[in-house]
Short mmCIF file of C-alpha atoms in Angstrom, two decimals:
data_model
loop_
_atom_site.label_atom_id
_atom_site.label_comp_id
_atom_site.label_asym_id
_atom_site.label_seq_id
_atom_site.Cartn_x
_atom_site.Cartn_y
_atom_site.Cartn_z
CA SER A 1194 19.86 6.45 -44.59
CA GLU A 1195 18.70 3.99 -47.33
CA ARG A 1196 15.44 5.35 -49.39
CA PHE A 1197 13.02 2.48 -48.97
CA LYS A 1198 9.86 1.30 -50.90
CA ARG A 1199 6.71 2.71 -50.62
CA ARG A 1200 3.35 1.72 -50.24
CA TYR A 1201 0.20 3.50 -50.02
CA VAL A 1202 -3.28 2.88 -48.12
CA SER A 1203 -6.90 4.06 -48.13
CA PHE A 1204 -8.77 4.49 -45.27
CA ALA A 1205 -12.46 5.59 -44.14
CA LEU A 1206 -11.96 7.45 -40.41
CA SER A 1207 -14.90 9.02 -38.42
CA VAL A 1208 -16.21 9.13 -35.54
CA GLU A 1209 -19.75 8.86 -33.96
CA GLY A 1210 -21.16 8.47 -37.48
CA LYS A 1211 -19.24 11.61 -38.56
CA PRO A 1212 -15.71 12.67 -40.16
CA PRO A 1213 -14.04 14.74 -38.43
CA SER A 1214 -12.30 18.02 -39.47
CA ALA A 1215 -8.53 17.49 -41.51
CA SER A 1216 -6.79 18.81 -38.42
CA ASP A 1217 -8.34 16.00 -36.38
CA ALA A 1218 -7.85 13.52 -38.04
CA LYS A 1219 -4.60 14.23 -38.45
CA LYS A 1220 -3.77 14.37 -34.32
CA MET A 1221 -6.10 11.27 -34.01
CA ILE A 1222 -4.10 9.55 -36.85
CA HIS A 1223 -0.54 10.85 -36.00
CA GLN A 1224 -1.54 10.05 -31.79
CA HIS A 1225 -3.17 6.24 -31.92
CA PHE A 1226 -0.12 5.40 -33.97
CA LEU A 1227 1.98 6.58 -31.62
CA THR A 1228 0.28 5.34 -28.53
CA PHE A 1229 0.28 1.65 -30.54
CA PHE A 1230 4.06 1.36 -32.12
CA GLY A 1231 5.93 3.88 -30.00
CA GLU A 1232 8.48 6.35 -31.62
CA LEU A 1233 10.61 3.77 -32.47
CA GLY A 1234 7.63 1.41 -34.26
CA VAL A 1235 6.25 5.21 -36.00
CA SER A 1236 10.29 6.23 -36.83
CA SER A 1237 10.47 2.01 -38.98
CA LEU A 1238 6.83 2.26 -40.19
CA ALA A 1239 7.95 5.55 -41.90
CA PHE A 1240 3.81 6.41 -42.11
CA LYS A 1241 2.92 9.95 -43.61
CA LEU A 1242 -0.72 11.09 -43.75
CA VAL A 1243 -1.14 11.79 -47.73
CA GLY A 1244 -4.63 13.48 -47.95
CA TYR A 1245 -7.78 13.66 -46.62
CA SER A 1246 -11.19 14.82 -47.47
CA ALA A 1247 -12.73 16.58 -44.43
CA ALA A 1248 -16.17 16.20 -46.24
CA SER A 1249 -16.21 12.46 -47.21
CA GLY A 1250 -13.96 11.34 -44.17
CA LYS A 1251 -11.23 9.28 -46.78
CA GLY A 1252 -8.11 9.67 -46.70
CA VAL A 1253 -4.78 7.75 -47.92
CA LEU A 1254 -1.63 6.51 -45.00
CA ARG A 1255 2.42 6.06 -47.26
CA CYS A 1256 4.07 3.96 -45.54
CA ALA A 1257 7.00 0.79 -45.82
CA ARG A 1258 6.18 -1.90 -48.27
CA GLU A 1259 7.42 -4.33 -45.30
CA LYS A 1260 5.38 -2.68 -43.13
CA VAL A 1261 1.63 -3.35 -44.45
CA GLU A 1262 0.33 -5.38 -42.01
CA GLU A 1263 1.49 -3.60 -39.86
CA THR A 1264 0.19 -0.45 -40.32
CA ILE A 1265 -3.28 -1.72 -41.01
CA PHE A 1266 -3.56 -4.09 -38.07
CA CYS A 1267 -3.06 -1.08 -36.19
CA MET A 1268 -5.94 1.06 -38.44
CA ALA A 1269 -7.88 -1.46 -37.35
CA CYS A 1270 -7.71 -1.48 -34.44
CA PHE A 1271 -8.80 2.53 -33.59
CA CYS A 1272 -11.98 2.22 -32.01
CA GLU A 1273 -12.41 5.81 -29.47
CA TRP A 1274 -11.55 9.12 -29.59
CA GLU A 1275 -11.90 10.73 -26.73
CA GLY A 1276 -13.90 9.23 -25.36
CA LYS A 1277 -16.36 8.89 -28.16
CA SER A 1278 -16.74 5.44 -30.42
CA GLY A 1279 -14.23 5.80 -34.02
CA ARG A 1280 -13.10 3.78 -36.78
CA LEU A 1281 -10.81 3.77 -38.95
CA GLU A 1282 -10.58 1.28 -42.22
CA PRO A 1283 -8.29 0.28 -44.63
CA LEU A 1284 -9.76 0.83 -47.98
CA SER A 1285 -6.94 -0.47 -50.57
CA THR A 1286 -3.72 -0.53 -51.00
CA SER A 1287 -1.55 0.35 -53.89
CA GLY A 1288 2.18 0.93 -54.90
CA THR A 1289 0.95 4.32 -56.54
CA ILE A 1290 -1.25 6.75 -55.45
CA ARG A 1291 -2.43 7.06 -58.14
CA ARG A 1292 -4.05 3.78 -57.86
CA VAL A 1293 -5.29 4.22 -54.26
#
């Protein structure tokens, strides 16, 4: 298996205007990516939730460099969670975690 080049995407997450808890955020993001891409697509994205702050609702996702556009598109398509309106807004992208 070959090592992939990584990109980091910062995001803001809110459900009905409030940031969810860290465990809920992880569950929401993973479930959204699974329904959007399926298991094979998620494995090709190599995405991982690197960090999330429940106080601010902001976090960082890691993905493969070749799949940044797909990752951002998937994040922008998040509109609801369990019948509640939600928003997963991509903020910035970088090759290093410090710059994001």
